[in-house]
C-alpha positions as YAML, in Angstrom:
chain: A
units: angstrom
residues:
- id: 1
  name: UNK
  ca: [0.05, 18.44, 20.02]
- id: 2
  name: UNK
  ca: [-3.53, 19.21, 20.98]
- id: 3
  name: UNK
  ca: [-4.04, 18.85, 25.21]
- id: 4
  name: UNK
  ca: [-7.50, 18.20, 26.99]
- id: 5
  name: UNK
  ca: [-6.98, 19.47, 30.65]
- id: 6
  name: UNK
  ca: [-9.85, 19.52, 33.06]
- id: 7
  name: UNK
  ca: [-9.78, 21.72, 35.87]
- id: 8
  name: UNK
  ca: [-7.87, 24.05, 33.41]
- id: 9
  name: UNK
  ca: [-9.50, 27.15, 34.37]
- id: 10
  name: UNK
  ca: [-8.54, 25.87, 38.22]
- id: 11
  name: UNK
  ca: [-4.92, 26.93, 40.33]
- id: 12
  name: UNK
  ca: [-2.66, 24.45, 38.43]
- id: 13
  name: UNK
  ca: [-4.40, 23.87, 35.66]
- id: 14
  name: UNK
  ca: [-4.41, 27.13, 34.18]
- id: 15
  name: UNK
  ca: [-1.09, 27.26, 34.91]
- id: 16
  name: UNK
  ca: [-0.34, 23.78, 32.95]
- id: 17
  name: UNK
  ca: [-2.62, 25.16, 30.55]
- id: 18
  name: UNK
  ca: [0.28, 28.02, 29.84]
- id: 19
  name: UNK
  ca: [2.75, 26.68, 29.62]
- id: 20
  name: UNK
  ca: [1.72, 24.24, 26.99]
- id: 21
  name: UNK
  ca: [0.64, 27.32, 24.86]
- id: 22
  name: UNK
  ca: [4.16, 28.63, 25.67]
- id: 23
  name: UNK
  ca: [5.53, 25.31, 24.49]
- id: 24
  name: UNK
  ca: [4.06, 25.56, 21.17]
- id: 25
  name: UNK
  ca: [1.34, 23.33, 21.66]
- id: 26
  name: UNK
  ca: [-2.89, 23.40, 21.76]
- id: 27
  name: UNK
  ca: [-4.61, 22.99, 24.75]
- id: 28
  name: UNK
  ca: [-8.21, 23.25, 25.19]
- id: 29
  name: UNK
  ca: [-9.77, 23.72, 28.82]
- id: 30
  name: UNK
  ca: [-12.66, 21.85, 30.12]
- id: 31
  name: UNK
  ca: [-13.90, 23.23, 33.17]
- id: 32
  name: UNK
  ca: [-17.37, 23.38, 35.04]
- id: 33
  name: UNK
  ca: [-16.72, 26.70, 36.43]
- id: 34
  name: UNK
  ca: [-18.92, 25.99, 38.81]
- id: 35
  name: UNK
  ca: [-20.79, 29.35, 40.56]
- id: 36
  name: UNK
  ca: [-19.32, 28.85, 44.21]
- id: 37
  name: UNK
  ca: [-15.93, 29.01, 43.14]
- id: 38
  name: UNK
  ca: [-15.66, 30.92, 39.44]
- id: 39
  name: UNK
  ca: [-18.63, 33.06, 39.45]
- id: 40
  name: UNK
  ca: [-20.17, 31.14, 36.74]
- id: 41
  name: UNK
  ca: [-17.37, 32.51, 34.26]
- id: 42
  name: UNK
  ca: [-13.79, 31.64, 33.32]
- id: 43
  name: UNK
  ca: [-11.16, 33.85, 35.35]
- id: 44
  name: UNK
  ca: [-9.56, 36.67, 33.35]
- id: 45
  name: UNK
  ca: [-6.15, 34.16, 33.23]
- id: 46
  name: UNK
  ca: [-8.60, 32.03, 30.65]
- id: 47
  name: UNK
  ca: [-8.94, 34.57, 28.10]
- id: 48
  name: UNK
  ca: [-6.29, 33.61, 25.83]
- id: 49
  name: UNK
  ca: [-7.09, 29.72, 25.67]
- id: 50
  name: UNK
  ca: [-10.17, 27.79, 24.48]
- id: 51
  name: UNK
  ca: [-12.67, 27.18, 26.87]
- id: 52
  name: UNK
  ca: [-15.32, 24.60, 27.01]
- id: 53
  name: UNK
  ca: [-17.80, 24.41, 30.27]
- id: 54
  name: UNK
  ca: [-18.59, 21.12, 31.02]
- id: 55
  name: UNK
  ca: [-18.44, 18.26, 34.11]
- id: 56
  name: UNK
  ca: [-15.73, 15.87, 33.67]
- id: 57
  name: UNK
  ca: [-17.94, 13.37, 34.85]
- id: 58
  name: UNK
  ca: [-20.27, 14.04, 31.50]
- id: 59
  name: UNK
  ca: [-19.32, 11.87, 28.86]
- id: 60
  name: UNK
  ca: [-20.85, 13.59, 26.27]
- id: 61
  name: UNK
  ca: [-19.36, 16.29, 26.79]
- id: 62
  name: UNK
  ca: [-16.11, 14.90, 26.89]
- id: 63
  name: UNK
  ca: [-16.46, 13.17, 23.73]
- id: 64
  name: UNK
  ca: [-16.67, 16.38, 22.35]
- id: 65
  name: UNK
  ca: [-14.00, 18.09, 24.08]
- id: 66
  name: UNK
  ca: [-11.70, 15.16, 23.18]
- id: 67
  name: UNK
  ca: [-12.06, 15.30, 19.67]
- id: 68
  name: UNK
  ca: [-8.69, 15.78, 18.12]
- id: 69
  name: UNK
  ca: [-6.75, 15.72, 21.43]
- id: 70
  name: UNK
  ca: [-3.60, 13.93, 21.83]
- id: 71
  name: UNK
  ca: [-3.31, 13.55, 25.38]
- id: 72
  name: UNK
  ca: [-5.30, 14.90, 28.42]
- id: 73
  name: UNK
  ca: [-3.88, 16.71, 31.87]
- id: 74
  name: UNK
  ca: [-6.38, 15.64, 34.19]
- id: 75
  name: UNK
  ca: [-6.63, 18.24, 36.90]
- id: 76
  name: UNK
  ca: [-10.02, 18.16, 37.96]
- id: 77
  name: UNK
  ca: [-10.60, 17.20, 41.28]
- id: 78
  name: UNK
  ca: [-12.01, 18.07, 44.75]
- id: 79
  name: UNK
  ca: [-8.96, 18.87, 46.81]
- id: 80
  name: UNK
  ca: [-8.28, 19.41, 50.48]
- id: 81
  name: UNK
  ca: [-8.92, 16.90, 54.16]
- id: 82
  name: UNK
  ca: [-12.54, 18.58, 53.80]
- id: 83
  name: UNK
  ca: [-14.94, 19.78, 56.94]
- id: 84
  name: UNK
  ca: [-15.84, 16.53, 57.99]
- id: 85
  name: UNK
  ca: [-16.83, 12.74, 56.29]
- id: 86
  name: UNK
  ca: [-19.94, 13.43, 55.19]
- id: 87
  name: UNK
  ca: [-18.15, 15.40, 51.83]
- id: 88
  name: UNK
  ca: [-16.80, 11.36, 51.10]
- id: 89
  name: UNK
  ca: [-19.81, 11.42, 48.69]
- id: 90
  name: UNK
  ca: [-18.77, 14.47, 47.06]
- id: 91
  name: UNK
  ca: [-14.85, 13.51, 47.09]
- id: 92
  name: UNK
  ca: [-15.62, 10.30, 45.30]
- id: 93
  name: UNK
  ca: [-18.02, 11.51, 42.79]
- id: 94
  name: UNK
  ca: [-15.91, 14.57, 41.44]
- id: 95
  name: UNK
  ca: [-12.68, 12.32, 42.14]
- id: 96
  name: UNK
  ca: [-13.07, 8.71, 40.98]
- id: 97
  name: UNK
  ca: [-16.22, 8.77, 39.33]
- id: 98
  name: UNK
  ca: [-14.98, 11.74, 37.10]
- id: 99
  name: UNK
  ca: [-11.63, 9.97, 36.64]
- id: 100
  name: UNK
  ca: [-13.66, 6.55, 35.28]
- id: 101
  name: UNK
  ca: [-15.80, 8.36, 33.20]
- id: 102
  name: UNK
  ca: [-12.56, 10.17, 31.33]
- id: 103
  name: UNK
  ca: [-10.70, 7.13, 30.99]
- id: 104
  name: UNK
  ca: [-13.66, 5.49, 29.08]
- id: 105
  name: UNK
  ca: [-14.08, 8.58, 26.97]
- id: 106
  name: UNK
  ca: [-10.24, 8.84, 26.37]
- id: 107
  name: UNK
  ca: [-10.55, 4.65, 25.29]
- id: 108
  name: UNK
  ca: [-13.77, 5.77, 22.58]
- id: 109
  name: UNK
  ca: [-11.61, 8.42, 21.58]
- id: 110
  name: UNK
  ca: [-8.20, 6.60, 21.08]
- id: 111
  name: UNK
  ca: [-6.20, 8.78, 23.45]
- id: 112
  name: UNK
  ca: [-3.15, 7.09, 25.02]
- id: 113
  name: UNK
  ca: [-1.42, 9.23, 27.02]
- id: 114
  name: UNK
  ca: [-2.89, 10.74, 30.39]
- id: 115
  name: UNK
  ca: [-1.15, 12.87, 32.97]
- id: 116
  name: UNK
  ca: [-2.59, 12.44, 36.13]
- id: 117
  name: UNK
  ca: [-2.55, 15.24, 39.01]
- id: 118
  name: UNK
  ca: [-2.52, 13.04, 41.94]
- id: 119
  name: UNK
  ca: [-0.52, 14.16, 45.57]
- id: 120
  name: UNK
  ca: [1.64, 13.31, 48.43]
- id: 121
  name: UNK
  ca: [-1.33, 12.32, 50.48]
- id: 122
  name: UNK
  ca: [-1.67, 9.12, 48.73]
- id: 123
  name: UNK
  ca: [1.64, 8.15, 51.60]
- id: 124
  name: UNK
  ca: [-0.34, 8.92, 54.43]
- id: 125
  name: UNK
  ca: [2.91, 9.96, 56.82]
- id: 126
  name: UNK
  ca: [6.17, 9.89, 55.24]
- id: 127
  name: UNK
  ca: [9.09, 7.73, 55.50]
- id: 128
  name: UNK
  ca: [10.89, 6.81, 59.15]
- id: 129
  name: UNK
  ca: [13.56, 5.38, 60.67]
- id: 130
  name: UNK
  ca: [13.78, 3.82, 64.13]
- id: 131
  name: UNK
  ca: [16.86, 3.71, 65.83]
- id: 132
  name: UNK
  ca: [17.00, 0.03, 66.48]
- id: 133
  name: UNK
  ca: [14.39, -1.20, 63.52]
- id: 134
  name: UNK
  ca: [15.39, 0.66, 60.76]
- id: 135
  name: UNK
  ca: [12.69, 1.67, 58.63]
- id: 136
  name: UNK
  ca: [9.17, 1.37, 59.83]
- id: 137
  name: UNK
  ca: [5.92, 2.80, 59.84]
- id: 138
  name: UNK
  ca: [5.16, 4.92, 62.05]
- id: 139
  name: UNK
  ca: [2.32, 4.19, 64.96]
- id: 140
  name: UNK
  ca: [-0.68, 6.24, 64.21]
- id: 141
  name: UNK
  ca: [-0.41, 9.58, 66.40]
- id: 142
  name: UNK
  ca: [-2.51, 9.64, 69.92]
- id: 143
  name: UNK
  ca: [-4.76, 12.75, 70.81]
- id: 144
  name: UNK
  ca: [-3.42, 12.35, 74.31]
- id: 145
  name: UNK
  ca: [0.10, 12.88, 72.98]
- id: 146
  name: UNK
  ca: [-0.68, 15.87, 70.99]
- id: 147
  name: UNK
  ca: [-2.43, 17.25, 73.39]
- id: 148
  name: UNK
  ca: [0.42, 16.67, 75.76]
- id: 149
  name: UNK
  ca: [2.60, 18.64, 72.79]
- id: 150
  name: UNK
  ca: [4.30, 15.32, 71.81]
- id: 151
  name: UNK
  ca: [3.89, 15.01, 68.09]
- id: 152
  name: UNK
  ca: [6.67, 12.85, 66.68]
- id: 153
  name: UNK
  ca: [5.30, 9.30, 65.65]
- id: 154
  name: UNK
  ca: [6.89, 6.83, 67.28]
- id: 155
  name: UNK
  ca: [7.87, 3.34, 66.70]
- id: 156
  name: UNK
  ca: [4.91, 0.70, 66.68]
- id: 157
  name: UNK
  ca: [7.59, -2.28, 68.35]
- id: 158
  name: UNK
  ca: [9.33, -0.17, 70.87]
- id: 159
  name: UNK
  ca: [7.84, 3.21, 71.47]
- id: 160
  name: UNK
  ca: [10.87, 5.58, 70.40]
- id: 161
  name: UNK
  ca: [10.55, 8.49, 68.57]
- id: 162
  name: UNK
  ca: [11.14, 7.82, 65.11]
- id: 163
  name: UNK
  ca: [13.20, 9.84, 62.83]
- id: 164
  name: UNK
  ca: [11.81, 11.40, 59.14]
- id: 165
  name: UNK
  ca: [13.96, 10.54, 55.91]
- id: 166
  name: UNK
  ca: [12.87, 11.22, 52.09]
- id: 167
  name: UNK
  ca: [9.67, 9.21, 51.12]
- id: 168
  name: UNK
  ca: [10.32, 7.64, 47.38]
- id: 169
  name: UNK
  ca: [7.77, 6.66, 45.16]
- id: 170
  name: UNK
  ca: [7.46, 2.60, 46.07]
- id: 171
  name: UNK
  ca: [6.73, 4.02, 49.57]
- id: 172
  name: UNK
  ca: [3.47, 2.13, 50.75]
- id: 173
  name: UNK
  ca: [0.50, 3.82, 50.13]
- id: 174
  name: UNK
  ca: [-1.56, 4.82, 53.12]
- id: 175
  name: UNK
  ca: [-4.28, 7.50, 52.78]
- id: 176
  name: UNK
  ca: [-5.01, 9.22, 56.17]
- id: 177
  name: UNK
  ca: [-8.41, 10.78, 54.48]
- id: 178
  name: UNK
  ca: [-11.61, 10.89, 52.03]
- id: 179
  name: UNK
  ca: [-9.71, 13.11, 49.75]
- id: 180
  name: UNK
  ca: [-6.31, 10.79, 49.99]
- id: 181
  name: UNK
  ca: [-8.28, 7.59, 49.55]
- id: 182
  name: UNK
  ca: [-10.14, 8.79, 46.06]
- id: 183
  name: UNK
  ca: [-6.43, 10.35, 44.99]
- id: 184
  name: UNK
  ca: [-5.19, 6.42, 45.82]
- id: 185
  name: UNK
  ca: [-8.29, 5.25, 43.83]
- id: 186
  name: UNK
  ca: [-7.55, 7.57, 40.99]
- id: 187
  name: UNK
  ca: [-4.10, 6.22, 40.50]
- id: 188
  name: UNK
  ca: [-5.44, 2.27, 40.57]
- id: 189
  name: UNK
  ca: [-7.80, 3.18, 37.76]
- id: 190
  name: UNK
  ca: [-5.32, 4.93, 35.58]
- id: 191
  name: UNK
  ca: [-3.22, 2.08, 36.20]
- id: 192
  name: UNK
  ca: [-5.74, -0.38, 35.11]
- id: 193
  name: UNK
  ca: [-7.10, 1.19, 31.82]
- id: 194
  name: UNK
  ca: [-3.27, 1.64, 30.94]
- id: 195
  name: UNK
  ca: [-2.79, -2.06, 31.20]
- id: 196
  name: UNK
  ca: [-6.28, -2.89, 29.32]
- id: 197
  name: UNK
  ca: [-5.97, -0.61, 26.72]
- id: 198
  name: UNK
  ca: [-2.03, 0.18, 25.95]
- id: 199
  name: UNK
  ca: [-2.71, 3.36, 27.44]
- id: 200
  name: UNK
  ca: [0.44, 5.88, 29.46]
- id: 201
  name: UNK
  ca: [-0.20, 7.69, 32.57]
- id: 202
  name: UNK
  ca: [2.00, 10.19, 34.63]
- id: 203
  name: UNK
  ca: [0.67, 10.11, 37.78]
- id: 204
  name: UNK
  ca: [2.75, 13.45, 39.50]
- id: 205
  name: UNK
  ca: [2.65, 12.81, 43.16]
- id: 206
  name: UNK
  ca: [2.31, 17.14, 43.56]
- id: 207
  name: UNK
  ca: [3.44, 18.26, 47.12]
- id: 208
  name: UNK
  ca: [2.37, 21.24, 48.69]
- id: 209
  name: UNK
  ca: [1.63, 23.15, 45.61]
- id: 210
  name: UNK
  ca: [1.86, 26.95, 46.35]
- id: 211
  name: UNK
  ca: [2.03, 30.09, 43.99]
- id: 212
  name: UNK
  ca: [-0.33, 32.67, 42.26]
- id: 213
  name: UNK
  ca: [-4.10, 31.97, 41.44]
- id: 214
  name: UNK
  ca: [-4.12, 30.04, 44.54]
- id: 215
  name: UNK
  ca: [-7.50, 29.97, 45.90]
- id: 216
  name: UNK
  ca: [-8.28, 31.85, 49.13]
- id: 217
  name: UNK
  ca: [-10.50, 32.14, 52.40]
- id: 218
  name: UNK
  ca: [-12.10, 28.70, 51.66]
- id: 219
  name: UNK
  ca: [-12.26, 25.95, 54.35]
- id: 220
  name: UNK
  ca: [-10.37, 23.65, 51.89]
- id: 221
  name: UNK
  ca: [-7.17, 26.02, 51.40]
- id: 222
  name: UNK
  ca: [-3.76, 25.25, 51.59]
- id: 223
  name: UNK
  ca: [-1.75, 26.49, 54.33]
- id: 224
  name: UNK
  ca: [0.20, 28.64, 52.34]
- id: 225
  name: UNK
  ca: [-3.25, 30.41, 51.17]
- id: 226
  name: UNK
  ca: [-4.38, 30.38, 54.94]
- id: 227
  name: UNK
  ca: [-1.25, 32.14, 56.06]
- id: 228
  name: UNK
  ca: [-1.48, 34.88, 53.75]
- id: 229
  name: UNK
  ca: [-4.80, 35.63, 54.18]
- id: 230
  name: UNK
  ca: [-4.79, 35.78, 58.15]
- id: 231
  name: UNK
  ca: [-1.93, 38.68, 57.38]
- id: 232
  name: UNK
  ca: [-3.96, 40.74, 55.19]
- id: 233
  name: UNK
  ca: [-6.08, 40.85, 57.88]
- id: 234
  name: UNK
  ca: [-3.70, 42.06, 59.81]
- id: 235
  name: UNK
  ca: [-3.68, 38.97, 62.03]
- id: 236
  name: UNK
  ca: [-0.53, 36.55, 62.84]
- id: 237
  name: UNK
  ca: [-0.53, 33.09, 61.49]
- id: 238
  name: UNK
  ca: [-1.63, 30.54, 63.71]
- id: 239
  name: UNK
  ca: [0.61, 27.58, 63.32]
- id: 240
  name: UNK
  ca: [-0.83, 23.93, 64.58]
- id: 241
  name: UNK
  ca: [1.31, 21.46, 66.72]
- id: 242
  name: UNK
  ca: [5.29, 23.08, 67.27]
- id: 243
  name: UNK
  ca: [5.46, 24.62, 63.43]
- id: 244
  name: UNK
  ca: [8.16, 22.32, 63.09]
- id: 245
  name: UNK
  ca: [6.23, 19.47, 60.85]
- id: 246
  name: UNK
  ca: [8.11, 19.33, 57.59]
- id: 247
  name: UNK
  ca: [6.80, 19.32, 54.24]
- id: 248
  name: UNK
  ca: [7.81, 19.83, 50.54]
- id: 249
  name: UNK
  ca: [6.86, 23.74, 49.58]
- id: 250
  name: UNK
  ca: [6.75, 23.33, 44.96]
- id: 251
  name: UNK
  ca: [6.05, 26.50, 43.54]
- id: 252
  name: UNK
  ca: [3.12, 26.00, 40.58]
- id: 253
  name: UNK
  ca: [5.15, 26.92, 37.64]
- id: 254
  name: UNK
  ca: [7.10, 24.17, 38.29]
- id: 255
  name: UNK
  ca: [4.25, 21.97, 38.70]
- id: 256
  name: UNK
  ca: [3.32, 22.95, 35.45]
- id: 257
  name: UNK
  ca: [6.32, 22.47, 34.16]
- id: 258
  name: UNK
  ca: [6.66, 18.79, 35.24]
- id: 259
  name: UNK
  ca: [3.57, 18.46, 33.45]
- id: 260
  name: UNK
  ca: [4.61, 19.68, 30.56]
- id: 261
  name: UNK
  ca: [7.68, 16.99, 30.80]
- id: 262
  name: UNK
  ca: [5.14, 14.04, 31.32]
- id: 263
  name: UNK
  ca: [3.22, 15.03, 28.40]
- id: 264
  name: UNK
  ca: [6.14, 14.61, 26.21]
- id: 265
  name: UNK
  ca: [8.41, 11.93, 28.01]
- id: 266
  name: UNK
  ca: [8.98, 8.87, 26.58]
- id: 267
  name: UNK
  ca: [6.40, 6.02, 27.99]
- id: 268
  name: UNK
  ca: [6.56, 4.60, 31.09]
- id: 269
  name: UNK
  ca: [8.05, 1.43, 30.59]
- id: 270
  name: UNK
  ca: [5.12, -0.51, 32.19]
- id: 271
  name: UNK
  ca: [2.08, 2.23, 30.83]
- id: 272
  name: UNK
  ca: [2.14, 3.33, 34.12]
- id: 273
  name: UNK
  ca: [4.19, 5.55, 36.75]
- id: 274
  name: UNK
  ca: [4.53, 7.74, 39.55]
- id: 275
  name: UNK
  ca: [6.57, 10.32, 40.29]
- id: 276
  name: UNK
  ca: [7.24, 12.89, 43.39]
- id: 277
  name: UNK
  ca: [6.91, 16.16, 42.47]
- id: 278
  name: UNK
  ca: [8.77, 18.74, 44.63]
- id: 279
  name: UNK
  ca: [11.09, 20.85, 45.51]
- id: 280
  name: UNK
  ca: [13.63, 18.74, 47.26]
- id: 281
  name: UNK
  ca: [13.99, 21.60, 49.71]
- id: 282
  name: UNK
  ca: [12.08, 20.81, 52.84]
- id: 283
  name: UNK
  ca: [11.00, 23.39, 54.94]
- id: 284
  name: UNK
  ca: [8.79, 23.96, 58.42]
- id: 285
  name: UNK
  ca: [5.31, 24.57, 58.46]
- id: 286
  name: UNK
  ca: [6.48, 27.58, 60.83]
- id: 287
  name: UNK
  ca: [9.53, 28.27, 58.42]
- id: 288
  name: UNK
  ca: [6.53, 29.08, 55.82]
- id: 289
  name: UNK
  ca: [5.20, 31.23, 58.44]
- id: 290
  name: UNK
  ca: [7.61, 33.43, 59.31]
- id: 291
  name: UNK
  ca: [9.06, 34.16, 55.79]
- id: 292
  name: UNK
  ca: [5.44, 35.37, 54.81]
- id: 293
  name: UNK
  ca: [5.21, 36.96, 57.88]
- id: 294
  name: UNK
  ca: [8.39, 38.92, 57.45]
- id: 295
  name: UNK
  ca: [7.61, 39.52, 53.99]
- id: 296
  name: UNK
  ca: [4.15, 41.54, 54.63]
- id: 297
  name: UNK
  ca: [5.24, 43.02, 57.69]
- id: 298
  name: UNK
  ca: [2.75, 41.24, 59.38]
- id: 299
  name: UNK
  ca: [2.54, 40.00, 63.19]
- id: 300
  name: UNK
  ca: [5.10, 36.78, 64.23]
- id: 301
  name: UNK
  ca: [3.67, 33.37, 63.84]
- id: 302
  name: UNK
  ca: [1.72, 32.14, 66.51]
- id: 303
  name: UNK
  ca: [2.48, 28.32, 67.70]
- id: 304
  name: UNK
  ca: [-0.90, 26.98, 69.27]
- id: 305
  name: UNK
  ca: [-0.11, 23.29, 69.46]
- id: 306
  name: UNK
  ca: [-2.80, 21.08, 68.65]
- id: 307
  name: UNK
  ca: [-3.59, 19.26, 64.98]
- id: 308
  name: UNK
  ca: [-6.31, 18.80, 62.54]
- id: 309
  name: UNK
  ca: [-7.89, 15.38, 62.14]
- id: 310
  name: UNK
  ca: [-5.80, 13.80, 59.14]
- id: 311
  name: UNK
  ca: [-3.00, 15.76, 59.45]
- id: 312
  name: UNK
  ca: [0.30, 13.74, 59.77]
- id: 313
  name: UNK
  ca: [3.24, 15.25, 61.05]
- id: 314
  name: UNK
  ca: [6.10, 15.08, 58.43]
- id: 315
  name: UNK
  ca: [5.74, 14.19, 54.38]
- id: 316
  name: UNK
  ca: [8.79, 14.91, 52.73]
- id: 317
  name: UNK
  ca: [10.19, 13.24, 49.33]
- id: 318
  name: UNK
  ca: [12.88, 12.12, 47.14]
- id: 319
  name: UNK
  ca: [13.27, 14.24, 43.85]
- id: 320
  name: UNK
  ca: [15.54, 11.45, 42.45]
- id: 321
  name: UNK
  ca: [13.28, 9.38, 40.15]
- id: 322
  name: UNK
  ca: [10.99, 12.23, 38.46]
- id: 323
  name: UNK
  ca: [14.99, 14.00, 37.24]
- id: 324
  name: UNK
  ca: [15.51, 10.73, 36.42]
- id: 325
  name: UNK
  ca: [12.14, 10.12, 33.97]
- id: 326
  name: UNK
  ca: [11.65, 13.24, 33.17]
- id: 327
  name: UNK
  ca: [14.65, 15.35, 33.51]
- id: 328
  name: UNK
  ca: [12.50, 17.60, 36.28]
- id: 329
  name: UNK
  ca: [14.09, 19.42, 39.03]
- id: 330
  name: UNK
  ca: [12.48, 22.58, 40.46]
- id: 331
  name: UNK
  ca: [13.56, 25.65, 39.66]
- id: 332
  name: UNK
  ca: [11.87, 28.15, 41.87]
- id: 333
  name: UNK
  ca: [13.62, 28.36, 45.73]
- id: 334
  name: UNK
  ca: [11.94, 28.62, 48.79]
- id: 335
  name: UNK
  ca: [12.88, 31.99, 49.44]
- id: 336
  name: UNK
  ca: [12.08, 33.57, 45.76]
- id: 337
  name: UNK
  ca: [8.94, 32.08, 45.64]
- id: 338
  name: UNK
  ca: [7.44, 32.69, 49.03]
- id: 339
  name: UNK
  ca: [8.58, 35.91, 48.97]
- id: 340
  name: UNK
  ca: [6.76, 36.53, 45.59]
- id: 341
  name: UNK
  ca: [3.52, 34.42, 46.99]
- id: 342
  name: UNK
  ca: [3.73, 37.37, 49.77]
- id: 343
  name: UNK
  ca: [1.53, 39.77, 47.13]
- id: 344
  name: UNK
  ca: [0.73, 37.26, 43.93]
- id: 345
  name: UNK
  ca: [-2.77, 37.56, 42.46]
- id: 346
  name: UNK
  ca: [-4.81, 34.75, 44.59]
- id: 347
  name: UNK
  ca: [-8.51, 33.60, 43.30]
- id: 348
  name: UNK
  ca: [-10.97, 35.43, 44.88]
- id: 349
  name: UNK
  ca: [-14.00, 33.13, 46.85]
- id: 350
  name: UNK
  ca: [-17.49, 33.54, 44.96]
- id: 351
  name: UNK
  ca: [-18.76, 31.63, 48.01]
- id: 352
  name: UNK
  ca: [-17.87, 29.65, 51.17]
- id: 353
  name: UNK
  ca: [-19.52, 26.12, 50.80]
- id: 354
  name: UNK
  ca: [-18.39, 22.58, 50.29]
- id: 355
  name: UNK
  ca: [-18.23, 23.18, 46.34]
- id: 356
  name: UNK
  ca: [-15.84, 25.99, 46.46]
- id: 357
  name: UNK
  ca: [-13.36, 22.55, 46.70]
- id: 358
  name: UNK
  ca: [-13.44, 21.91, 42.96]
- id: 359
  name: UNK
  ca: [-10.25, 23.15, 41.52]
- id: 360
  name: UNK
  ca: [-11.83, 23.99, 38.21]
...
């Protein structure tokens, strides 16, 4: 099998990118290696694979990067909440106008299946109970109660603090940001071209995606990247609201893994599905914290209260259905791999700016 996957010279993609090579198969990388976050050439982790530069959002160039392909891992993509909303034009250009423009190439160029790299923000907050409604959604969070260091959502119909469960996949979808809303929009038009053209898409809900080749110092990183990086500079992690918001910590070999699993999985039943990818270990923001901390030697966490526009306070999910469809379950603990992500190779910043985002 021959595999297309843009972004694949980006964090997960070059890591999806191995282990289809490692799997027996071809894979070809299409990547703009754009200046600002590449240097203008493919990272040394490229050298063994084929390598064509190119925008996603170039059809020509796609039709020549898809030529004998089989299927396409599309990881291409502006990621993170971003400064502020004047990057929505960027987000939706990189995000859902490069998505469009692949899906047309993949229909010229008869390619059915499509693994999409799409994310847990697409839920917005994640899944709670109220004690006396059951399950509800939450009521969005007040600046006055943050400031006043109450962060739990609460219940829209009687005020009480609600409680966080597992969010599964038919969870509603309710994007909280630019970046959430285009991964939302990517999803709706991989599910429409699969039911127009008999197409099959994987769209891998990835969680907080952590590991080596991670980018670093950008204003776009990932907390995990953000931690480490304030403790090789011999400062102490400064943790927003309590450190007690709970997420889903997936190392990126088993991200690649999973998508190595959609690639070959049977077809979704309907040409179209998504599936959680994670750990099914939740941890603490300020769990992540410490075990870096500890790790490097470094100074303790530092709780400062407060949150970032978009941020929601706990996104946690059920594992069930993606061991079900694909037989994935993680493999790499919490503990292993943040104490490995303590010294892994990270990608070094050509530049600061706003196009230092594009994870390829």
């Amino acid at each position: 099998m021959r595999v297309l996957i843009t972004g694949g010279a980006g964090f997960v993609g070059s890591h999806v990118a191995d282990a289809v090579v490692a799997a027996g198969h071809e894979a070809v990388l299409l990547d703009a290696l754009v200046p600002q976050a590449h240097g203008g050439q493919p990272p040394l982790w490229c050298a063994e694979h084929e390598v064509v530069r190119g925008d996603v959002r170039d059809a020509g160039v796609l039709a020549e990067a898809l030529h004998g392909v089989d299927a396409v891992c599309h990881q291409a993509a502006m990621v993170g909440h971003g400064v502020d909303p004047s990057d929505a034009p960027l987000y939706a250009s990189h995000n859902d106008h490069g998505t469009a423009v692949l899906l047309a190439a993949m229909y010229a160029a008869k390619v059915r299946r499509l693994v999409l790299a799409s994310s847990m923000v697409v839920y917005g907050e994640g899944r709670y109970t109220c004690p006396a409604h059951a399950i509800v959604p939450p009521a969005p969070r007040r600046q006055q109660d943050i400031a006043a260091g109450r962060f739990d959502p609460t219940c829209p119909r009687c005020g009480a603090t609600l409680m966080p469960g597992l969010v599964p996949e038919d969870a509603p979808l309710q994007p909280r940001s630019i970046y959430a809303a285009t991964k939302v929009a990517q999803e709706h038009l991989a599910a429409a071209w699969a039911a127009q053209s008999g197409g099959e898409v994987y769209a891998l809900r990835y969680h907080n995606v952590y590991g080596p080749r991670m980018p670093r110092d950008t204003p776009y990183a990932g907390v995990a990247s953000i931690f480490r990086s304030a403790l090789a500079r011999g400062n102490a992690p400064r943790v927003l609201e309590d450190g007690e918001q709970r997420r889903d910590f997936v190392h990126v070999t088993d991200v690649a893994r999973a998508n190595l699993l959609a690639l070959t999985a049977p077809p979704p039943p309907e040409g179209f599905a998504a599936l959680n990818i994670c750990s099914g270990e939740p941890h603490t923001v300020g769990d992540l914290a410490r075990v870096l901390a500890a790790t490097l030697g470094g100074p303790e966490p530092i709780v400062v209260g407060g949150a970032r526009t978009a941020d929601v306070r706990h996104v946690v999910a059920a594992p069930e259905r993606a061991a079900e469809v694909l037989g994935f379950r993680a493999r790499v603990g919490f503990a292993e791999g943040v104490a490995a992500f303590a010294t892994d190779p990270l990608r070094e910043p050509a530049a600061v700016t706003t196009m230092s985002t594009v994870d390829g």
